Short mmCIF file of C-alpha atoms and ligand atoms in Angstrom, two decimals:
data_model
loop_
_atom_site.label_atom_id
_atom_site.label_comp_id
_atom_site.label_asym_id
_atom_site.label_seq_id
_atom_site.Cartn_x
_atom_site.Cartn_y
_atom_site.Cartn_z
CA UNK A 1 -23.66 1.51 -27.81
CA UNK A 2 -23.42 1.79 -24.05
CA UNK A 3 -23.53 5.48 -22.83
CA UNK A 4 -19.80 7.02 -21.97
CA UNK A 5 -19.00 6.97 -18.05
CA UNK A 6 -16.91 9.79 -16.35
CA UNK A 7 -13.51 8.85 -17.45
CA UNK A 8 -11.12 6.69 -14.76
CA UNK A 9 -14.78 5.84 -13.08
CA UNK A 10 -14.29 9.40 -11.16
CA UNK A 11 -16.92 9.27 -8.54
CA UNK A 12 -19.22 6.06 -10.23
CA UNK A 13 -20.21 4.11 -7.06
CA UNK A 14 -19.59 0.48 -7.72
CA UNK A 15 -20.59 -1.54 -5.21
CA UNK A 16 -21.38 -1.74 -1.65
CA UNK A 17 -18.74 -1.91 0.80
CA UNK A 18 -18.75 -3.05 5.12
CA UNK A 19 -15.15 -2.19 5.35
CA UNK A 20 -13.95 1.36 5.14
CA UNK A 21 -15.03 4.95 3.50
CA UNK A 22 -13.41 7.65 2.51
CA UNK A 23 -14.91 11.65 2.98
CA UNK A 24 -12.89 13.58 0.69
CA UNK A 25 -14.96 16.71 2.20
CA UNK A 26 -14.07 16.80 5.15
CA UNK A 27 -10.96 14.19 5.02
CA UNK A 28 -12.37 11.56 7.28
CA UNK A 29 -10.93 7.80 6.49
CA UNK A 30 -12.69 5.19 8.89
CA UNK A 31 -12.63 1.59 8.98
CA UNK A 32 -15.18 -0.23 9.95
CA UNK A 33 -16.41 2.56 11.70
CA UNK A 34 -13.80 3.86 13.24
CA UNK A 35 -11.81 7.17 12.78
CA UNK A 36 -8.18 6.23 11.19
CA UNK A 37 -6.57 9.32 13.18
CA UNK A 38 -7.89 7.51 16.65
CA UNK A 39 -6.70 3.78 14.88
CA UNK A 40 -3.31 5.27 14.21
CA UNK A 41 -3.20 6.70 17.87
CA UNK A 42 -4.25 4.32 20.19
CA UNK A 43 -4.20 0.92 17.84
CA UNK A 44 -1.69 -1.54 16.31
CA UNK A 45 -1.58 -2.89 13.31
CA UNK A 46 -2.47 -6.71 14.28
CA UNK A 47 -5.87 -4.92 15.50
CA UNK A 48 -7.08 -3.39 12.79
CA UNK A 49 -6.52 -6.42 10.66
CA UNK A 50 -8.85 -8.48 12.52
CA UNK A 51 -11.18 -4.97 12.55
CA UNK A 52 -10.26 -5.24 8.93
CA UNK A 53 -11.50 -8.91 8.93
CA UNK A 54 -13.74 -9.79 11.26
CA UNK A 55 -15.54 -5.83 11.73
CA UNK A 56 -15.04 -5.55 15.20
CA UNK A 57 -12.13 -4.70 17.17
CA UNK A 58 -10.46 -8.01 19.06
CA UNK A 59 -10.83 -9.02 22.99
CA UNK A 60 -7.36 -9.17 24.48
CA UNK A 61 -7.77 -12.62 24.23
CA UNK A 62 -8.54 -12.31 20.08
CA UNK A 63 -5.99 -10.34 19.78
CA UNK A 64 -3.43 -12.30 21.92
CA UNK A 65 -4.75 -15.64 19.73
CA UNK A 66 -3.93 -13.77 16.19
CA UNK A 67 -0.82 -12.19 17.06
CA UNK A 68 0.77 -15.75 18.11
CA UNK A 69 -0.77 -17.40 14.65
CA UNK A 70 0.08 -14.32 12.81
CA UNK A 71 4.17 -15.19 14.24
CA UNK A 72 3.82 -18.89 13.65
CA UNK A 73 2.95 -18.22 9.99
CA UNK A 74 6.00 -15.87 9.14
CA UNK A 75 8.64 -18.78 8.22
CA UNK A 76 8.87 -18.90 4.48
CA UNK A 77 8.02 -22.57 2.54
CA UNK A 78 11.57 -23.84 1.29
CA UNK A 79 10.57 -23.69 -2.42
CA UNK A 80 9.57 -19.91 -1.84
CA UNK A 81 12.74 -19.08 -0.02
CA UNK A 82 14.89 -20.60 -2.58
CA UNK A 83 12.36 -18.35 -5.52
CA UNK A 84 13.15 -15.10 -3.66
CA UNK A 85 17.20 -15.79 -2.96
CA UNK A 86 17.28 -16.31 -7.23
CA UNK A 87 15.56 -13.50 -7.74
CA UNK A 88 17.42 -11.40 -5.02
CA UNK A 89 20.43 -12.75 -7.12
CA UNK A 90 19.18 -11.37 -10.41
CA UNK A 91 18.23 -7.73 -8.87
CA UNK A 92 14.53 -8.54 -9.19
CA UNK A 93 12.25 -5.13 -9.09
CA UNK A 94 10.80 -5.46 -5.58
CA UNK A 95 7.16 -5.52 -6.72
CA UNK A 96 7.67 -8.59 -9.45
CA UNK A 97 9.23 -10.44 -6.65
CA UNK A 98 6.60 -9.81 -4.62
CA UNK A 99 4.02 -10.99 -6.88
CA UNK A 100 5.63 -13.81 -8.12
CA UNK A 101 6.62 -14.90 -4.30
CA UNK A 102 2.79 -14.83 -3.92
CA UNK A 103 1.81 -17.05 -6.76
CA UNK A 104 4.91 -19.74 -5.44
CA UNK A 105 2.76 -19.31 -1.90
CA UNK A 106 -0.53 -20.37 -3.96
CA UNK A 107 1.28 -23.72 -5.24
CA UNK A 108 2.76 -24.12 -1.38
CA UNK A 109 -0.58 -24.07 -0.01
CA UNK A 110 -2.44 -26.61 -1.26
CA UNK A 111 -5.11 -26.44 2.03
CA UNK A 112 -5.90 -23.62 1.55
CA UNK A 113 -6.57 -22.38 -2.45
CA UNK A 114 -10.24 -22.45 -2.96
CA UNK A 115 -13.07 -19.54 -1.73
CA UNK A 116 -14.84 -21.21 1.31
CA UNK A 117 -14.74 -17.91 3.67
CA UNK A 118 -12.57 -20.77 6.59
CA UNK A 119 -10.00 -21.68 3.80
CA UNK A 120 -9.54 -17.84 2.01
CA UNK A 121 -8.96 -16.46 6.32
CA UNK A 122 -6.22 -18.69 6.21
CA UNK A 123 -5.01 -18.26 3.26
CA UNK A 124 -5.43 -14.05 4.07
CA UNK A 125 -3.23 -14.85 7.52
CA UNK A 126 -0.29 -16.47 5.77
CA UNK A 127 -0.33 -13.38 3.02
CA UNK A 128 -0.44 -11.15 5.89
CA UNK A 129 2.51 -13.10 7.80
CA UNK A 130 4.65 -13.69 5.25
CA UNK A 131 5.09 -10.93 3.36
CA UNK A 132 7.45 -8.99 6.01
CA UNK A 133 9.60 -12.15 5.92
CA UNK A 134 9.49 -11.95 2.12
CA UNK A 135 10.51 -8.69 1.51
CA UNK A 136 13.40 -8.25 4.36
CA UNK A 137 14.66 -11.78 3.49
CA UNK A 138 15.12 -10.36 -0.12
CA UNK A 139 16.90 -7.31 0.76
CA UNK A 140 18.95 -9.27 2.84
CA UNK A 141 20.04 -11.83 0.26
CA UNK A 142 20.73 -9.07 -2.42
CA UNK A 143 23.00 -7.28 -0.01
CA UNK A 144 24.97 -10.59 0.33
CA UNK A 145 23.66 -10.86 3.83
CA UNK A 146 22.04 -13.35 5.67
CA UNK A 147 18.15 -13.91 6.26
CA UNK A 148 17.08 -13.38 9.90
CA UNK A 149 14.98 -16.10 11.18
CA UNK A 150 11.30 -14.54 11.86
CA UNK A 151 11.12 -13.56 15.43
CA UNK A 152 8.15 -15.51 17.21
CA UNK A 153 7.44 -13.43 20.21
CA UNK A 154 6.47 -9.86 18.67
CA UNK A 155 4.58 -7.81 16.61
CA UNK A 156 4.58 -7.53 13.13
CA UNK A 157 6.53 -3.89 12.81
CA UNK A 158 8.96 -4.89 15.12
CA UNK A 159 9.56 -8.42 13.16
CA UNK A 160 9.69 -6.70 10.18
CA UNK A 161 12.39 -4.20 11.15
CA UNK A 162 14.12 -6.63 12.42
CA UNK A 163 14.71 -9.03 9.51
CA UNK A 164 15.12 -5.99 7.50
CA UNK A 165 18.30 -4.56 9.61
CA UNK A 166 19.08 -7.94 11.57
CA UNK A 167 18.70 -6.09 15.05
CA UNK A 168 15.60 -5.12 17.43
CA UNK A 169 14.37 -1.68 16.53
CA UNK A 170 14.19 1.35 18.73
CA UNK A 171 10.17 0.95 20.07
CA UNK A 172 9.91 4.67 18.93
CA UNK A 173 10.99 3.82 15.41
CA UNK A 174 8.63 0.53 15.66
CA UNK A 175 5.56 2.04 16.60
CA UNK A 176 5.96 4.61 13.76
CA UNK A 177 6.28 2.11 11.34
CA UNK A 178 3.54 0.20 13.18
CA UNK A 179 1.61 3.44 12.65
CA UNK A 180 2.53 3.78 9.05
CA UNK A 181 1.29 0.07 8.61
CA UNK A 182 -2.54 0.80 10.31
CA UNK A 183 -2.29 4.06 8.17
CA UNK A 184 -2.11 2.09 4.74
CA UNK A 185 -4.21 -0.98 5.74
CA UNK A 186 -7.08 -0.24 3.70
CA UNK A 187 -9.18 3.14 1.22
CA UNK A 188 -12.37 1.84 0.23
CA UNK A 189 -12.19 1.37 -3.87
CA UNK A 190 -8.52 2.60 -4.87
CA UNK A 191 -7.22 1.66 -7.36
CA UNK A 192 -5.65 -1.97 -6.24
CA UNK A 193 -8.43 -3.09 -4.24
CA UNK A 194 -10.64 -2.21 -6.57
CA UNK A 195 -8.94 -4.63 -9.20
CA UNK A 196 -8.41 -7.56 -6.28
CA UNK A 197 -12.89 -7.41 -6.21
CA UNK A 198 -12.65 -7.97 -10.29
CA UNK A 199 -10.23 -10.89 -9.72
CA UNK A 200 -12.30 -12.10 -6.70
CA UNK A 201 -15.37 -11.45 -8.83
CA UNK A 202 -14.66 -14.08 -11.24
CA UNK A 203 -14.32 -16.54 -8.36
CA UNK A 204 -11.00 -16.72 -8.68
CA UNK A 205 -8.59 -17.10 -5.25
CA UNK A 206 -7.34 -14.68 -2.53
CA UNK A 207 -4.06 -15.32 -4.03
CA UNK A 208 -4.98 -14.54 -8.02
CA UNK A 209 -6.60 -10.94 -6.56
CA UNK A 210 -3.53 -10.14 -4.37
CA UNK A 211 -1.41 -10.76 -7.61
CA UNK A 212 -3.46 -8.88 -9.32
CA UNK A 213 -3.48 -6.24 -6.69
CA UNK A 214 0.35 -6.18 -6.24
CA UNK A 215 0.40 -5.16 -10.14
CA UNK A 216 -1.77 -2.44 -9.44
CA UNK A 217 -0.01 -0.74 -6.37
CA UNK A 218 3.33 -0.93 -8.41
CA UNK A 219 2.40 2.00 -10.43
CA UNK A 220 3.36 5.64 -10.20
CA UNK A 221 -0.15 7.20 -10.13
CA UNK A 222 -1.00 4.78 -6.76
CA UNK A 223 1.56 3.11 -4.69
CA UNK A 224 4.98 3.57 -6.57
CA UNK A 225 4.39 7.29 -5.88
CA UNK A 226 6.29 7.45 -2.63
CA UNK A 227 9.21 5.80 -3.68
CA UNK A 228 9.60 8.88 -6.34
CA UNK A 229 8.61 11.09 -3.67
CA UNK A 230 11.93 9.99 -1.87
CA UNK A 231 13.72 10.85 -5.20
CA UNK A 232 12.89 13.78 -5.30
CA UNK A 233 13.38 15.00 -2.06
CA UNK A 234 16.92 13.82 -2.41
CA UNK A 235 17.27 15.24 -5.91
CA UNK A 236 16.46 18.64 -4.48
CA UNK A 237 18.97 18.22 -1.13
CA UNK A 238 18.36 21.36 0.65
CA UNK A 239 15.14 23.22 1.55
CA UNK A 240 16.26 26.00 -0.26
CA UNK A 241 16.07 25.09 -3.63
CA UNK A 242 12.94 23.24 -3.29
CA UNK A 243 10.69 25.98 -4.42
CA UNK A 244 12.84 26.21 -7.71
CA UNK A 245 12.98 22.83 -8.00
CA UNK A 246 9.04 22.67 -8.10
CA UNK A 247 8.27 25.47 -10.75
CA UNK A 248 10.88 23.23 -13.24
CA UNK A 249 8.62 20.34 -12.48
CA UNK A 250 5.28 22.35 -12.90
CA UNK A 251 6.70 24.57 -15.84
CA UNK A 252 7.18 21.03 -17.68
CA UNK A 253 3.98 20.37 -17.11
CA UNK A 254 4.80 16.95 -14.93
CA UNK A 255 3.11 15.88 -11.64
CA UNK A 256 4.68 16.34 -8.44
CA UNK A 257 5.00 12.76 -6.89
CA UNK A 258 2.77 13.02 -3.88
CA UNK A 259 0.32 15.33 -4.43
CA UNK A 260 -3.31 15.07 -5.60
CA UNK A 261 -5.89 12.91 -4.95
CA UNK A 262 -9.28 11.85 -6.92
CA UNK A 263 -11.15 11.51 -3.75
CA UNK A 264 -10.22 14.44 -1.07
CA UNK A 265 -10.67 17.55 -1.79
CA UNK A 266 -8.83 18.60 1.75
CA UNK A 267 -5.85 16.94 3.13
CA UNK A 268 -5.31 13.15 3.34
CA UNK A 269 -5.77 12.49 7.26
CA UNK A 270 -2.83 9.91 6.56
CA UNK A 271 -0.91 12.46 5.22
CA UNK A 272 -1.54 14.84 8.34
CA UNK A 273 -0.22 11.82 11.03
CA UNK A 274 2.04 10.54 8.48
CA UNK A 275 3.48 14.62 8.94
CA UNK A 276 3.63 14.53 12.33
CA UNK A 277 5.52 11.65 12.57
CA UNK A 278 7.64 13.05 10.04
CA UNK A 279 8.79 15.68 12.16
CA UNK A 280 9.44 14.00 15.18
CA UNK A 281 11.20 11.23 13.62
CA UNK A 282 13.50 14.22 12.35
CA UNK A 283 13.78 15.25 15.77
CA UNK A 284 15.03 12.07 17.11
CA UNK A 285 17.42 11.27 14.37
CA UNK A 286 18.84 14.80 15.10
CA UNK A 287 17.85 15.13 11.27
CA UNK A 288 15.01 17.60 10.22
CA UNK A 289 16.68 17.84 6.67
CA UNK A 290 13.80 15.48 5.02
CA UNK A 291 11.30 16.99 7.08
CA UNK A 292 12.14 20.92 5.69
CA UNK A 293 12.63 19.55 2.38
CA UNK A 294 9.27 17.87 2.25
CA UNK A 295 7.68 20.83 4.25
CA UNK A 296 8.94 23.68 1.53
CA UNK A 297 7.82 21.34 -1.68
CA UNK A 298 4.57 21.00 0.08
CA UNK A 299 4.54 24.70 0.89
CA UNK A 300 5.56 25.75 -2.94
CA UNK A 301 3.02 23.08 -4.75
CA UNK A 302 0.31 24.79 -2.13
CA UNK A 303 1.22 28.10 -3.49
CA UNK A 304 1.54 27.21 -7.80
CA UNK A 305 -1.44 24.39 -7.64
CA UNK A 306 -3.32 24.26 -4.37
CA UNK A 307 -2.97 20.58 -4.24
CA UNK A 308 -2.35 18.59 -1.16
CA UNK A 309 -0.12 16.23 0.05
CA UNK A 310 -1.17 12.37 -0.23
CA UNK A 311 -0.54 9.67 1.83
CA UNK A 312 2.72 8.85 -0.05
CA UNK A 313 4.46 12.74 0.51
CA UNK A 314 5.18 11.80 3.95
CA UNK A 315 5.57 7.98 3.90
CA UNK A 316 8.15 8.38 1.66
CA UNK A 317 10.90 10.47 4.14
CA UNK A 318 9.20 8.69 7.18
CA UNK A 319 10.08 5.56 6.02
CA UNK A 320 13.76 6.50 4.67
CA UNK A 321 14.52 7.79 8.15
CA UNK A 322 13.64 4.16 9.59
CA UNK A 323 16.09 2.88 7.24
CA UNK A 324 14.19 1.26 4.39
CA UNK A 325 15.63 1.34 1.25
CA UNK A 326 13.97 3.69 -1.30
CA UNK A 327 13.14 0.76 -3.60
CA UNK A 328 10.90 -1.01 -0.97
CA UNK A 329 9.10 1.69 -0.02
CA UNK A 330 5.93 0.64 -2.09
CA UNK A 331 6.35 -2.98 -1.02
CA UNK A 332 6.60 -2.17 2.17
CA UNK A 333 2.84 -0.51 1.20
CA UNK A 334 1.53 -3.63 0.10
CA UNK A 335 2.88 -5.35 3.61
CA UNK A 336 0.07 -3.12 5.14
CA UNK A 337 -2.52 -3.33 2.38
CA UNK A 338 -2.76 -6.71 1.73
CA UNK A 339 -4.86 -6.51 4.80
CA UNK A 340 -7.50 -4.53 3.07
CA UNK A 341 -6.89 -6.57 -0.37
CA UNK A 342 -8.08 -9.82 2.09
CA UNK A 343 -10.75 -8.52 3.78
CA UNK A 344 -12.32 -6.92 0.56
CA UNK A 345 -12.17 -10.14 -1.62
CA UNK A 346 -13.75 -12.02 1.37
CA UNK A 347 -16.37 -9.49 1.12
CA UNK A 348 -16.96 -10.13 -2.27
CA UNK A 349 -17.34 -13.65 -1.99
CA UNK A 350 -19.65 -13.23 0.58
CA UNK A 351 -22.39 -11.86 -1.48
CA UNK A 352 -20.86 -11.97 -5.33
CA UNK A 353 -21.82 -11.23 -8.51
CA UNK A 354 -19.42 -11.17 -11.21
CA UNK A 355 -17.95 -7.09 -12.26
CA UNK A 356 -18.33 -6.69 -15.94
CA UNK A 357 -18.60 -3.33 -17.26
CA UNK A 358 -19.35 -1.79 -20.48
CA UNK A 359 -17.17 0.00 -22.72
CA UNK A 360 -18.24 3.03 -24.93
CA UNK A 361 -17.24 1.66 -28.32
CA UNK A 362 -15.86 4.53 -30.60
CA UNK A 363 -14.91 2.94 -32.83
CA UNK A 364 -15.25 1.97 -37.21
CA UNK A 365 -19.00 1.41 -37.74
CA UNK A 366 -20.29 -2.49 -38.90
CA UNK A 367 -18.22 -2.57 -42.14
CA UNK A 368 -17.96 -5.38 -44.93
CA UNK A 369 -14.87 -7.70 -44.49
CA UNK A 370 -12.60 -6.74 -46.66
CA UNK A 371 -10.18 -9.63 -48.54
CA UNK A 372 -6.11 -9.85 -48.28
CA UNK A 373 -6.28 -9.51 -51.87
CA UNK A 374 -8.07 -5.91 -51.77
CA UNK A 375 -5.66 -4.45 -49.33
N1 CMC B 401 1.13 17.45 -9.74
C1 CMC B 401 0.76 18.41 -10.58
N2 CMC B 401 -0.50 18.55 -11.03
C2 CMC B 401 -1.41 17.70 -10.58
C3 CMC B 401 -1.09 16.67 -9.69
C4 CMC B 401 0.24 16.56 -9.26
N3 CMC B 401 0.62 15.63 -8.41
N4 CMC B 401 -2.21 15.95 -9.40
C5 CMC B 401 -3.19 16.52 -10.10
N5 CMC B 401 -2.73 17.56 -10.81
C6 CMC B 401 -3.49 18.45 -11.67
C7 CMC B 401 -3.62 17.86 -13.05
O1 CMC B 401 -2.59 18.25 -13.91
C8 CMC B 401 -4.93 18.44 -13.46
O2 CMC B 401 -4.76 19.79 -13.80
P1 CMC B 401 -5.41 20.41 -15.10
O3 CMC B 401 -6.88 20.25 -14.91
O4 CMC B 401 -4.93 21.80 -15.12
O5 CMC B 401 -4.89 19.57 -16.24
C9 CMC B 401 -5.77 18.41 -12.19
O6 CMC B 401 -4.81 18.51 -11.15
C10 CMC B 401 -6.60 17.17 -12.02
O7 CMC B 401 -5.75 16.01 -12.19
P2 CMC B 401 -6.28 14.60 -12.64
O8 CMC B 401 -5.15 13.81 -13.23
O9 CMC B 401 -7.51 14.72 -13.48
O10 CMC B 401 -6.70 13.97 -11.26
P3 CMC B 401 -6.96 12.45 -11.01
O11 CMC B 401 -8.01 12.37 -10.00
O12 CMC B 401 -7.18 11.70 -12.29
O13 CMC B 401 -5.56 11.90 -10.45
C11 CMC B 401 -3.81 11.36 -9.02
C12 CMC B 401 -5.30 11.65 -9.13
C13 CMC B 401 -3.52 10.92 -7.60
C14 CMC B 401 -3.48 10.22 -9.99
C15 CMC B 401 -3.01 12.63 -9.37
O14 CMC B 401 -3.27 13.62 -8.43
C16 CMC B 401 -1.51 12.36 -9.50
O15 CMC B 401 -1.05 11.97 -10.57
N6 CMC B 401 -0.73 12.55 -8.39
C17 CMC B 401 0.69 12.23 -8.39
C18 CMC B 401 0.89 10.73 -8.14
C19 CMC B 401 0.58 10.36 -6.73
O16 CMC B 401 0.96 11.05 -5.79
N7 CMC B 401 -0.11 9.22 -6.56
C20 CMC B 401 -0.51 8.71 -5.23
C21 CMC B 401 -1.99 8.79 -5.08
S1 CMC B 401 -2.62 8.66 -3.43
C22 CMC B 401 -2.10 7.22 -2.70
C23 CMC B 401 -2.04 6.01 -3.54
O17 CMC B 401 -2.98 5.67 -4.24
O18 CMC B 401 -0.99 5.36 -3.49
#
């Protein structure tokens, strides 16, 4: 029998990794180097994909290069427009469309489906440039509403907010969401990305471990969180009841929805931009409501648990106050993550070996077979 491992994997190295660490200590999140609190200030999210990529930052020219191939990509294949309008039609969840929108974009892309590092970049830019246009063109179609053609001339927040409402965004509320994007791009071994190296592992495609990866984020104990997080903020309404509304959820012994992490034992540095933002998004709406309700919880789960917030507490009233819907909110993740979910299978299929673990068996000892008859 192979010897029991600390159960989930809790801190079991499993493989090297170029791309980004995480120092639940001291709450430090870099990629590729570099800090994510200076990446959130002074980047944009079409840079720290190619960081994400490539592991450098791009030249201006890089940069200008992959922004203009990362517009040209966003159009939708016909047969993958026509998929999501059907499943817009039949109230799809958000994540299933998602997933199966990406396998219809494996069968599109005929180029580009095996593992040769030129053919799985290209294959990682279309993921990246499409799925915006995905997921706004199916919110558009299941409110009835038209889908906005993908803008060619900007980046991909303000693109994406765009097709999503079908008007430019205020820059403020686009470079907040661009922020939010660079904030989610990647975290080392989670949960996802961790199952997108399995897939890659195998030698399957970029597409395969994305699928695989969207299936992953759609649960509540990773990426679905924030979209509960919203639901409960609006479930408690007022800042004054959230205290109460906390020691029901505690005294039931369930898990506040943002809170917690296997990794940092201090706060999330998303969580304390992803804050910040919060507030001043409040500001500017003329709204603090979210903000105070999402401060108090914080406050009371401090007091009963001394847990802090993750990186989907805040995401979750940051992006209801740009105007997402609640139920895209963990799309809306993968949009930023997919980056990480690229550049990590390209990593392993730079150097690969297939992942195959062991499993403690506890179960029935070797035992004689025993007959139909004798049961
Ligand atoms: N609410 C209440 N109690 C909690 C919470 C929470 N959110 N998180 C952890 N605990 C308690 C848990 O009950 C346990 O207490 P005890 O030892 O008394 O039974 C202790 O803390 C350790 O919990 P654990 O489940 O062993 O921790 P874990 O490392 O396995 O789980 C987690 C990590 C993120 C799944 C967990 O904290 C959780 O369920 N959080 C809520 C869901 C959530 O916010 N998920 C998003 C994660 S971060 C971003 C992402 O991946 O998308």
């Amino acid at each position: 029998m192979a010897m029991p491992t600390a159960a989930g994997l809790e801190d079991v190295v499993v493989g090297p990794t170029a791309i980004s660490d995480v120092n639940g200590q001291i709450g430090q999140l870099i990629y590729r180097g570099y800090d994510i609190r200076d990446l959130a200030r002074e980047s944009t999210f079409e840079e720290v994909v190619w960081l994400l990529w490539h592991g450098e930052l791009p030249s201006a020219k890089e940069l200008g290069d992959f922004q203009r191939e990362l517009a040209a990509e966003r159009p939708l294949p016909d047969d993958v427009a026509t998929l999501i309008d059907q499943l817009a039609a039949r109230a799809a969840p958000p994540m299933t469309m998602l997933r199966l929108a990406t396998s219809l974009l494996e069968v599109e892309d005929r180029g580009v489906r095996g593992i040769a590092p030129e053919e799985e970049l290209r294959a990682s830019l279309h993921l990246v440039a499409r799925f915006p246009t995905i997921v706004a063109r199916f919110h558009r179609r299941r409110q009835g509403l038209a889908p906005v053609t993908p803008p060619a001339d900007t980046d991909t927040a303000t693109a994406f907010l765009t097709m999503l409402h079908g008007a430019p965004p205020d820059p403020a509320d686009s470079r907040d969401f661009d922020t939010l994007l660079i904030l989610h791009a990647d975290h080392e071994f989670n949960a996802s990305t961790f199952a997108a190296r399995v897939i890659a592992a195998t030698l399957a495609n970029v597409f395969a471990a994305v699928d695989g990866a969207i299936a992953a984020l759609s649960g509540p104990l990773h990426g679905g969180a924030n979209e509960r997080v919203m639901a409960m903020l609006e479930a408690i309404g007022t800042p004054d009841r959230a205290e109460a509304y906390v020691q029901q959820i505690l005294a039931q012994r369930q898990r506040v929805m943002g809170f917690g992490h296997r990794v940092y034992k201090v706060e999330d540095p998303r969580a304390t931009v992803l804050r910040q933002i919060c507030r001043q998004l409040g500001q500017r709406k003329h709204d603090s409501r979210w903000y105070d309700i999402a401060e108090r919880v914080a406050e009371a789960v401090w007091n009963a648990k001394h847990l802090f917030p993750n990186v989907d507490f805040f995401s979750a009233p940051v992006q209801y106050m740009l105007g997402i819907p609640i139920d895209l909110f963990t799309v809306v993740f993968a949009i930023s993550r997919v980056s990480g979910w690229t550049a990590h299978v390209m990593e392993q299929h730079a150097n690969n070996r297939l992942i195959r673990p062991r499993g403690a068996y506890v179960g029935p000892a070797p035992r004689p077979y025993v007959p139909l008859s004798a049961r």
